[in-house]
Amino acid sequence: MLRVLLLTLSVVAIAHAELCKPDAQNAFKVRLSIKTALGDNAYAWDANEEYLFKAMVAFAMRRYSSKNTTQISNVLLCNVTDRVSFWFVVTDSSKNVTTVPGSEVEAAIRMNRNRINSAFLLSDKTLQFLKITSTLSPPVEPSTPVWLIVFGVVLCLTVAGIVFLVVTGIQQRKKKNKESTERENLEEKGEVTVTVENGIPCETLDLKAGHINGVFAADDERFTSL
Amino acid sequence: LSVLPETPKEDGRPKWDNKFQYILSCIGFAVGLGNVWRFPYLCQIHGGGAFLIPYFIALLFEGIPLLHLELALGQCLRKGSIGAWNTISPYLGGVGVGSWMVSVLVSLYYNTVLAWVMWYFINSFQEPLPWSVCPLNENRTGLNEECYKSTAVNYFWYRKTLNITADVTESGTLQWWLVLCLATCWAIVYLCTIRGIETTGKAIYVTALFPYLVLTIFLIHGLSLPGATDGLAYLFTPNMNTLKNPRVWLDAATQIFFSLSLAFGGLIAFSSYNPPKNDCEKDAVTVAIVNSMTSLYASIPVFSVLGFKATTGYWDCLDRNIISIINEFDLAEESIMRQNYTAWVSFLNSSYPEKIAGLKLKSCDLQEFLDQGVSGTGLAFIIFTQAIILMPGSQAWAILFFIMLFSLGLSSMFGNIEGVFTPLLELRIVSKSIPKELLSGIICLICFLIALCFTLGSGSYWIDIFDSYASSLPLLVIAFFEVIGVAYVYKIKRFSKDVKWMTGRKPNLYWQISWRFISPLLLLIVFVAFVTLQIQKPPSYAAWNPKYEGFPTKEEKVYPPWVLAICVLLAVLPCVFVPLVALFHLIKRTRRGKDPSFAQPEVFSCQGTSS
């Protein structure tokens, strides 16, 4: 009895080894870069993480094919390296010792890539399925391009400045014209101008008819010439 | 009655609010984009610290004397370039016209460069920066091919900004976004120069001082970046052997000359608004030294950032190699670090040479990354923008950087526009009743309409042509005739007397010798060397052609004959006015000489304006 059991186990093990090896048919290589993604919070890759991986692949297969036949034991991992990279296959429990076609596995992984990534706290770049390409997300485009808004602001400020300066220039010129015409009008009417010295308007002083103060005139020679 | 102070004769000429405004305007005019993106490059390729030797010699014997000459000229004659040279001698009137012509040509294309800076500035508010990611191609299966083959930064510059054509003869269409930016730039220039120096004098406080603030911020930040010291060491390590190459001396002389914005007529215009009794000697020395110090000061943050970029590029190269190795050999992550990379590679190469050869590892050399020297628009719009993406908080750095470039360029534009505006105001062509605002508006509008040519697909090729031909050779010719004109036509004795009257002391032996012999000789040598170098090889340009086999390297193309004709026209047109005007006056005089009743025009003197 024991011998039969041992024999079946070894057959299964050999069959598994046959199914899962590098570059086997329908096998995929997976590469994780945990330290790059998480830095100090990196977890170690051990048997529990492998179990989770098998569970996620089984989950993906179940969701994709919507027949609840894939078990965790159907997912085989092999050649785990320090990198952390390994190969996996998904066996078909209904047909003995065969693997699920690669296209199905690929489609299932692609459909659930997001869930698998988040289970391991990784991204498309740090959890790589080497033969499965990821679809690129479209770039985020805001409704109005940002630069147009900034441009509008700059242009409005500039135009406002120009209008302000032009208007003040026109006002200044009008004021100057008004002043010069006023002064002309005043001079025509012969009124006194604004120059004032000691409270006496200069124009009223008739300099020609004034008197020269002898005291100051005589002292002119005493001053040293500049 | 109190004794009134001696008032200068009121001639209705606008004047500076204070001396500081004038000095700042001259400094702003001299300090421009070239101080940031040409001087550090020259330092780098000509042996680092050793380049400073020919640079300072050129400054001493070419830069400062010419600058003093122009400032003294403008201050004494109190007219713009055309009026000033007409006053010195009618035969030299062509020098003024040539200056004016060059100012017009340069104003046309310089503002388009500012339009590019503005475009980058308004795009810096976007998160993430638009030049950091490649767009997807049409069916969203991958990245855009042109972008993928070159880099995202190159793609944004050549495709999204310039939309450049593959050849100078293919004009392409007007790029509407550049037209908008150009219109805004001309509106800003109009806003600041609307009433001549009244408005530029206020604007210059911001545009001349702000770049220093930003340079200081970049200096502090740049020095803190990894790899900054490598960049600085590379820049300043002197290599005395380069001094044996005459090309180095030529580059130093031309750099000083173009950096100080001599022979544009703008400096003459600025100093013509000064009070006549002003120490122009001190001003000239101040402006020249500040300009050179700014070049040196600017090269420190530029090279820190370039060192940082080279180091990051080197690390990226190493990291890519490390990833390929650990993927190939399935080694644990972080088993190979940058420090033990070479040890690992030699070990693996000895054990598994075929595998290592199969990986096609790129050789990563820091020197090679540092050697990638670029100047001009490539430095600002490609290299620097790439470095800014790598810095944390890249939007802020990009915004600061582009505002700084814009201020630098704008303050130089003020000088250019003043060089165009002031002579026009004085020529009797323009009636006195036209308000200044209208005249400056008309100038800005005409320049904008002509500059629309530079927003075509081939616009940047044309700007290179204008930059190489219109603003290089004619300036040398005009400056040569300026020095000769003052030294031998106006006579140095008379000029020294004028300067003594203005500054209060006679110009000493250094000035006399420089003005009479050294500066004209230097200019002649530089001119001859320049022309010799230009005609040695047929003028060619590097075109960005995505269909070229060697893409992303640029394709070397030769200018077609009609473009060459335009190049020659640009270089010759300002210079040809010098002999033309002299000939015109000679013919007028010989005709007049037959009429003896004509009286000789009185000899002009500086002191005559204020006695």
PDB file of C-alpha atoms in Angstrom, chain B residues 8 34 98 108 123 130 142 198 220 235 239 312 356 392 472 519 604:
ATOM      1  CA  PRO B   8      21.338 123.177 -17.233  1.00  0.00           C
ATOM      2  CA  GLY B  34      24.486  84.973 -23.883  1.00  0.00           C
ATOM      3  CA  GLY B  98      24.513 100.868 -39.743  1.00  0.00           C
ATOM      4  CA  LEU B 108      13.145  91.196 -35.058  1.00  0.00           C
ATOM      5  CA  ASN B 123       3.782  75.176 -20.102  1.00  0.00           C
ATOM      6  CA  PRO B 130       4.863  68.216 -20.764  1.00  0.00           C
ATOM      7  CA  GLY B 142       3.130  52.420 -27.899  1.00  0.00           C
ATOM      8  CA  GLU B 198      10.205 106.913 -18.708  1.00  0.00           C
ATOM      9  CA  ILE B 220      22.256  77.422  -3.632  1.00  0.00           C
ATOM     10  CA  LEU B 235      34.305  73.638 -15.693  1.00  0.00           C
ATOM     11  CA  ASN B 239      43.980  73.357 -19.090  1.00  0.00           C
ATOM     12  CA  THR B 312      22.294  61.221 -13.123  1.00  0.00           C
ATOM     13  CA  ILE B 356      27.955  39.160 -20.951  1.00  0.00           C
ATOM     14  CA  PRO B 392      12.045  67.400  -6.939  1.00  0.00           C
ATOM     15  CA  SER B 472      28.166  89.259 -35.814  1.00  0.00           C
ATOM     16  CA  SER B 519      41.394  98.559 -29.795  1.00  0.00           C
ATOM     17  CA  PHE B 604      31.090 120.935 -32.756  1.00  0.00           C
TER      18      PHE B 604
END
